[in-house]
Tab-separated table of C-alpha atoms in Angstrom:
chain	number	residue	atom	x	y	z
A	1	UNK	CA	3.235	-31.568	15.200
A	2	UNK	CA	6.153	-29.557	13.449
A	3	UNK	CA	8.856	-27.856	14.852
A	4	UNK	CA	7.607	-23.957	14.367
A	5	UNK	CA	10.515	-22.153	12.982
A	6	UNK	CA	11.593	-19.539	14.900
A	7	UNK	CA	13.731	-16.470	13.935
A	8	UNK	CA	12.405	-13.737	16.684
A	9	UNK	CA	9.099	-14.527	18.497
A	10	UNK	CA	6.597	-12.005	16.574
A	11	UNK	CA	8.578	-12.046	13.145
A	12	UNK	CA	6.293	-12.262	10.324
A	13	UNK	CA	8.247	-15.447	8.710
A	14	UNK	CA	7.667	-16.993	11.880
A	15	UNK	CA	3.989	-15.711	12.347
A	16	UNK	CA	2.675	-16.772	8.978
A	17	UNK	CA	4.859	-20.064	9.057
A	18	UNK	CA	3.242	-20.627	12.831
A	19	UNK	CA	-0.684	-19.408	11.353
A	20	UNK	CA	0.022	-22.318	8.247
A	21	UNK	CA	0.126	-24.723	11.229
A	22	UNK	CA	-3.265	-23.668	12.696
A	23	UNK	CA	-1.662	-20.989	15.607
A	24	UNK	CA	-4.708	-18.468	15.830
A	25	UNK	CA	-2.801	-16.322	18.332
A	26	UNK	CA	0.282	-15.925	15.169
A	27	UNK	CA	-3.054	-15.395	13.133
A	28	UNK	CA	-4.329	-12.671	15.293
A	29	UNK	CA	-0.969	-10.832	15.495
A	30	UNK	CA	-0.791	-10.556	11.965
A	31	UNK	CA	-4.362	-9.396	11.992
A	32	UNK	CA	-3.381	-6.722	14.445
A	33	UNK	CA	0.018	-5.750	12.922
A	34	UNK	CA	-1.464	-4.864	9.574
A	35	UNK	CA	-4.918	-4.128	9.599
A	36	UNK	CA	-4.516	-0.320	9.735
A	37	UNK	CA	-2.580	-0.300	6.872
A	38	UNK	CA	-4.758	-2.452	4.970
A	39	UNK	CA	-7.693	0.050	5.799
A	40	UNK	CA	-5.298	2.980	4.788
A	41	UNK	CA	-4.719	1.251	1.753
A	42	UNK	CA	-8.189	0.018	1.036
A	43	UNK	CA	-9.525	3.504	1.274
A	44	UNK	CA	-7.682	4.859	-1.087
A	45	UNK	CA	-8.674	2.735	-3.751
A	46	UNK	CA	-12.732	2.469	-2.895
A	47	UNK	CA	-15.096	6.026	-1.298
A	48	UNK	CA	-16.781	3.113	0.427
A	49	UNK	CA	-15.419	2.452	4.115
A	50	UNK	CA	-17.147	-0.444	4.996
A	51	UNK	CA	-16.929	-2.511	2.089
A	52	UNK	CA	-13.181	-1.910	2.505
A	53	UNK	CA	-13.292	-3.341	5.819
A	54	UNK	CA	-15.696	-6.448	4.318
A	55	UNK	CA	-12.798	-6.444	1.925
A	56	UNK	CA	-10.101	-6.712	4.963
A	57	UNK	CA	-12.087	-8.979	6.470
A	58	UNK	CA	-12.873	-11.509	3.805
A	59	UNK	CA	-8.805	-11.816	2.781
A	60	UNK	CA	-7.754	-12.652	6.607
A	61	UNK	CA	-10.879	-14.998	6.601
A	62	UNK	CA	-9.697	-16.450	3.331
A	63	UNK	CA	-5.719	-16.923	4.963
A	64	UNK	CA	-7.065	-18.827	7.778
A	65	UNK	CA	-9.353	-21.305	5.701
A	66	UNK	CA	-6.732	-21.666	3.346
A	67	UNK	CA	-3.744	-21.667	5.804
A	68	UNK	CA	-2.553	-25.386	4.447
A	69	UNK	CA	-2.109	-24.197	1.003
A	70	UNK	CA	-0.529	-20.930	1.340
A	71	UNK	CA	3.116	-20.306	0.286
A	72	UNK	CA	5.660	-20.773	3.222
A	73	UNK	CA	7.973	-17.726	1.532
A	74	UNK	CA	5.366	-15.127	1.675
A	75	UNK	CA	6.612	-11.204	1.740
A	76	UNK	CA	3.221	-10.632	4.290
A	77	UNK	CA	2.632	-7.304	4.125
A	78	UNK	CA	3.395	-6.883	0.286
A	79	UNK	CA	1.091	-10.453	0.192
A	80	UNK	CA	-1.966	-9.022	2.024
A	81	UNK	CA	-2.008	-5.413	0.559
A	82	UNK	CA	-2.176	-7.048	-3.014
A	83	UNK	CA	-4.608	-9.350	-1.849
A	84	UNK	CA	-6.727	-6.240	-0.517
A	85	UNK	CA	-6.651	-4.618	-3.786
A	86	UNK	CA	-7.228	-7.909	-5.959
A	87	UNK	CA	-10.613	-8.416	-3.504
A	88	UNK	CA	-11.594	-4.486	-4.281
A	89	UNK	CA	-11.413	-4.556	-7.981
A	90	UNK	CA	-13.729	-7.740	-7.751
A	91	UNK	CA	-16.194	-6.052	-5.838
A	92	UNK	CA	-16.223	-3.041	-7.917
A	93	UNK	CA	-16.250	-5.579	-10.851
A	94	UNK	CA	-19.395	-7.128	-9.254
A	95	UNK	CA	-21.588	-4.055	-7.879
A	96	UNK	CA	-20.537	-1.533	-11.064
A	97	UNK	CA	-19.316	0.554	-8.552
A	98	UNK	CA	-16.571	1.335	-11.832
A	99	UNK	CA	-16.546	0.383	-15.092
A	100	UNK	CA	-16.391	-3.567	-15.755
A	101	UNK	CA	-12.598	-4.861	-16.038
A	102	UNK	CA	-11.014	-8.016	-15.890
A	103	UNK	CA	-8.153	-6.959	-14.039
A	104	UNK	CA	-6.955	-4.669	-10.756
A	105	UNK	CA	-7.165	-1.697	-13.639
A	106	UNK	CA	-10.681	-1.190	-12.772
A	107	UNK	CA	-9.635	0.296	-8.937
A	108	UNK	CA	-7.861	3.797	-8.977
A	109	UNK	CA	-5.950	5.328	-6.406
A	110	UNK	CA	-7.779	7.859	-4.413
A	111	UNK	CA	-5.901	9.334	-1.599
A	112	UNK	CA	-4.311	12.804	-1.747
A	113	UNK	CA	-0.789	13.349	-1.026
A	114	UNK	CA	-0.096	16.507	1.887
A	115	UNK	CA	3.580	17.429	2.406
A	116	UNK	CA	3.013	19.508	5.606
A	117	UNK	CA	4.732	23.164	6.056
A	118	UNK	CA	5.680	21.985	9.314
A	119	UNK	CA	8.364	19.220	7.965
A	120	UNK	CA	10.603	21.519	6.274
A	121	UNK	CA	12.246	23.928	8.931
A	122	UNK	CA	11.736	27.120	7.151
A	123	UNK	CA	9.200	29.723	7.846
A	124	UNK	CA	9.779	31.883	4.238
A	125	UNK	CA	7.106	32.669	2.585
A	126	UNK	CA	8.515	31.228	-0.733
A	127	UNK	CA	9.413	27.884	0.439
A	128	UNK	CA	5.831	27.356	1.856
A	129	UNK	CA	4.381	28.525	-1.839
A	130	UNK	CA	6.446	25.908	-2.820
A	131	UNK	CA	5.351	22.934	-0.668
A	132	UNK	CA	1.592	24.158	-1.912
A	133	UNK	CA	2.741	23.788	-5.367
A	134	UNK	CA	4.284	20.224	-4.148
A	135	UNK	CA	1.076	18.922	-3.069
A	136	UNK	CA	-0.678	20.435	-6.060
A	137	UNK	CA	2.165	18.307	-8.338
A	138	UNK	CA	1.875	15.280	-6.238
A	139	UNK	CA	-1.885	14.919	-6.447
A	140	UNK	CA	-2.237	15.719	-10.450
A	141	UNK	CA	0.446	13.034	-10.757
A	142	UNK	CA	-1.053	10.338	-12.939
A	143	UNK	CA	-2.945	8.048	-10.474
A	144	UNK	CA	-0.702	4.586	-10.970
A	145	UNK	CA	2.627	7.249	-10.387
A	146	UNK	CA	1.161	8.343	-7.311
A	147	UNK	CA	-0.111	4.715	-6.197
A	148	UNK	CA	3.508	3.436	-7.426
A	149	UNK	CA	5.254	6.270	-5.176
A	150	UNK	CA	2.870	5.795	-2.204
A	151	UNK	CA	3.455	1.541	-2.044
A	152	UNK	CA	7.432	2.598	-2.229
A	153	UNK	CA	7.756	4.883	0.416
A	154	UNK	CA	4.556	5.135	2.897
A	155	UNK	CA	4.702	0.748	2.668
A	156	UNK	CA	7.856	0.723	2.333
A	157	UNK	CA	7.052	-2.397	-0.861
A	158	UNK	CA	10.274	-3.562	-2.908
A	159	UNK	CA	10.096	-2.373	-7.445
A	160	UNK	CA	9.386	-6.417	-7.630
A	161	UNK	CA	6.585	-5.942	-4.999
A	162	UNK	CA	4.570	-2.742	-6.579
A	163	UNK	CA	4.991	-4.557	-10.111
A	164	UNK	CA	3.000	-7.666	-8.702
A	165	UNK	CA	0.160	-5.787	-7.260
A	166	UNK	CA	0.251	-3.683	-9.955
A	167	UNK	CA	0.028	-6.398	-12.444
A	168	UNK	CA	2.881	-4.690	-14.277
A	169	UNK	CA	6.077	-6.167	-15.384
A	170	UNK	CA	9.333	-4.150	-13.626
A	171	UNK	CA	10.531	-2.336	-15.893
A	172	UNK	CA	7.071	-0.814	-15.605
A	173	UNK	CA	6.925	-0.372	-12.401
A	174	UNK	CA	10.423	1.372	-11.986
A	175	UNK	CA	9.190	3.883	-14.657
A	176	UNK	CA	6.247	4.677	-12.859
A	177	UNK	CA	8.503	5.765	-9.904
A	178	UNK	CA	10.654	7.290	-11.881
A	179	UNK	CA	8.443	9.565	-13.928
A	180	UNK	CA	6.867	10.638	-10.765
A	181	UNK	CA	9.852	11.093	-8.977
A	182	UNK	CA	11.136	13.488	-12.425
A	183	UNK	CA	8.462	15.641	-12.622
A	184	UNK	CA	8.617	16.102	-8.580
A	185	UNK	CA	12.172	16.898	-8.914
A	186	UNK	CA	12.090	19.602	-12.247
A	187	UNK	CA	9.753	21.461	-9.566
A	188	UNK	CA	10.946	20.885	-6.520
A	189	UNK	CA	13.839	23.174	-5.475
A	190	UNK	CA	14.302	23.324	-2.043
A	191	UNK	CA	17.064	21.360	-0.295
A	192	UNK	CA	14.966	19.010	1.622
A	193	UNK	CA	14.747	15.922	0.405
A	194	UNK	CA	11.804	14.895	-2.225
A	195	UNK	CA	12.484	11.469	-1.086
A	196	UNK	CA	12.014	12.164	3.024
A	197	UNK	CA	9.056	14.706	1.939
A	198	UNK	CA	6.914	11.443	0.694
A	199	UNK	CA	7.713	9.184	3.399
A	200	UNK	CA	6.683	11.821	6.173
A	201	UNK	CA	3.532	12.860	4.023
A	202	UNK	CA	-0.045	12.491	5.241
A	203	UNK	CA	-3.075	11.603	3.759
């Protein structure tokens, strides 16, 4: 058996280098470190909950069969969000839940931004109008903007990361955040970050 390589105990390098050897108990960690996310994500890009979690559960079923032959330098959560979204737009591909595509372009990106009043410590009536007229900018954002800006800072994904699950080159991808991130800005101007607003958003 191989020496499991071992950075801290519950890293992911170690956990998915530990699950390619046949450790269930790495593999069920994993399972329980993301699957939330995965369901967050899922949702937004499918209405229909439990096909998302059929989704979810398929891809993890998928990494353990396929353990042997998976790449040992793995980002995993960037790795099993895109694999999420690959194994929606084939089921929408397959029931006609959407229009027929040959690529992730037939899922779109569902969830509503919400800036809350409450994370911006000012109670004038102005600056709440405009955190309404934030969330009403945010959501009319052009859905891959708003997808691009909600990988970047709610998962915390790399410009190189969103382009691959976007199935974008990077240049694309950086243009998508920064288009959103313009228009955001021309309307935004309060002093509190646009930046920290979309990381502490809800959905």
């Amino acid at each position: 058996m191989k020496t499991k390589i071992l950075q801290t105990p519950f890293d992911d390098i170690t956990l998915w280098t530990n699950l390619k050897e046949g450790d269930e108990k790495s593999f069920s960690l994993l399972f329980e470190r993301y699957y939330r996310d995965l369901v967050n994500y899922g949702n937004s890009l499918s209405p229909f909950a439990e096909k998302v979690q059929d989704c979810i559960q398929d891809v993890f079923t998928d990494v353990w069969v396929y353990r042997n032959s998976l790449q040992g330098s793995v980002v995993v959560k960037a790795y099993l969000l895109s694999s999420v979204r690959k194994r929606i737009a084939r089921l929408h591909e397959r029931d006609h839940i959407f229009r027929k595509a040959a690529s992730t372009d037939s899922v779109a990106f569902l969830l509503k931004f919400s800036v809350e009043h409450e994370l911006i410590d000012d109670d004038d009536d102005t600056t709440r109008a405009k955190v309404t007229h934030l969330n009403e900018l945010l959501n009319n954002l052009p859905v891959r903007q708003k997808e691009a800006l909600y990988l970047r800072y709610h998962q915390g994904l790399t410009v190189e990361q969103i382009a691959e699950m976007l199935d974008v080159n990077y240049q694309s991808a950086s243009n998508l955040l920064y288009r959103g991130l313009l228009t955001l800005r021309k309307e935004w101007k309060g002093t509190f970050s646009i930046i920290a607003l979309l990381s502490s958003s809800t959905f």
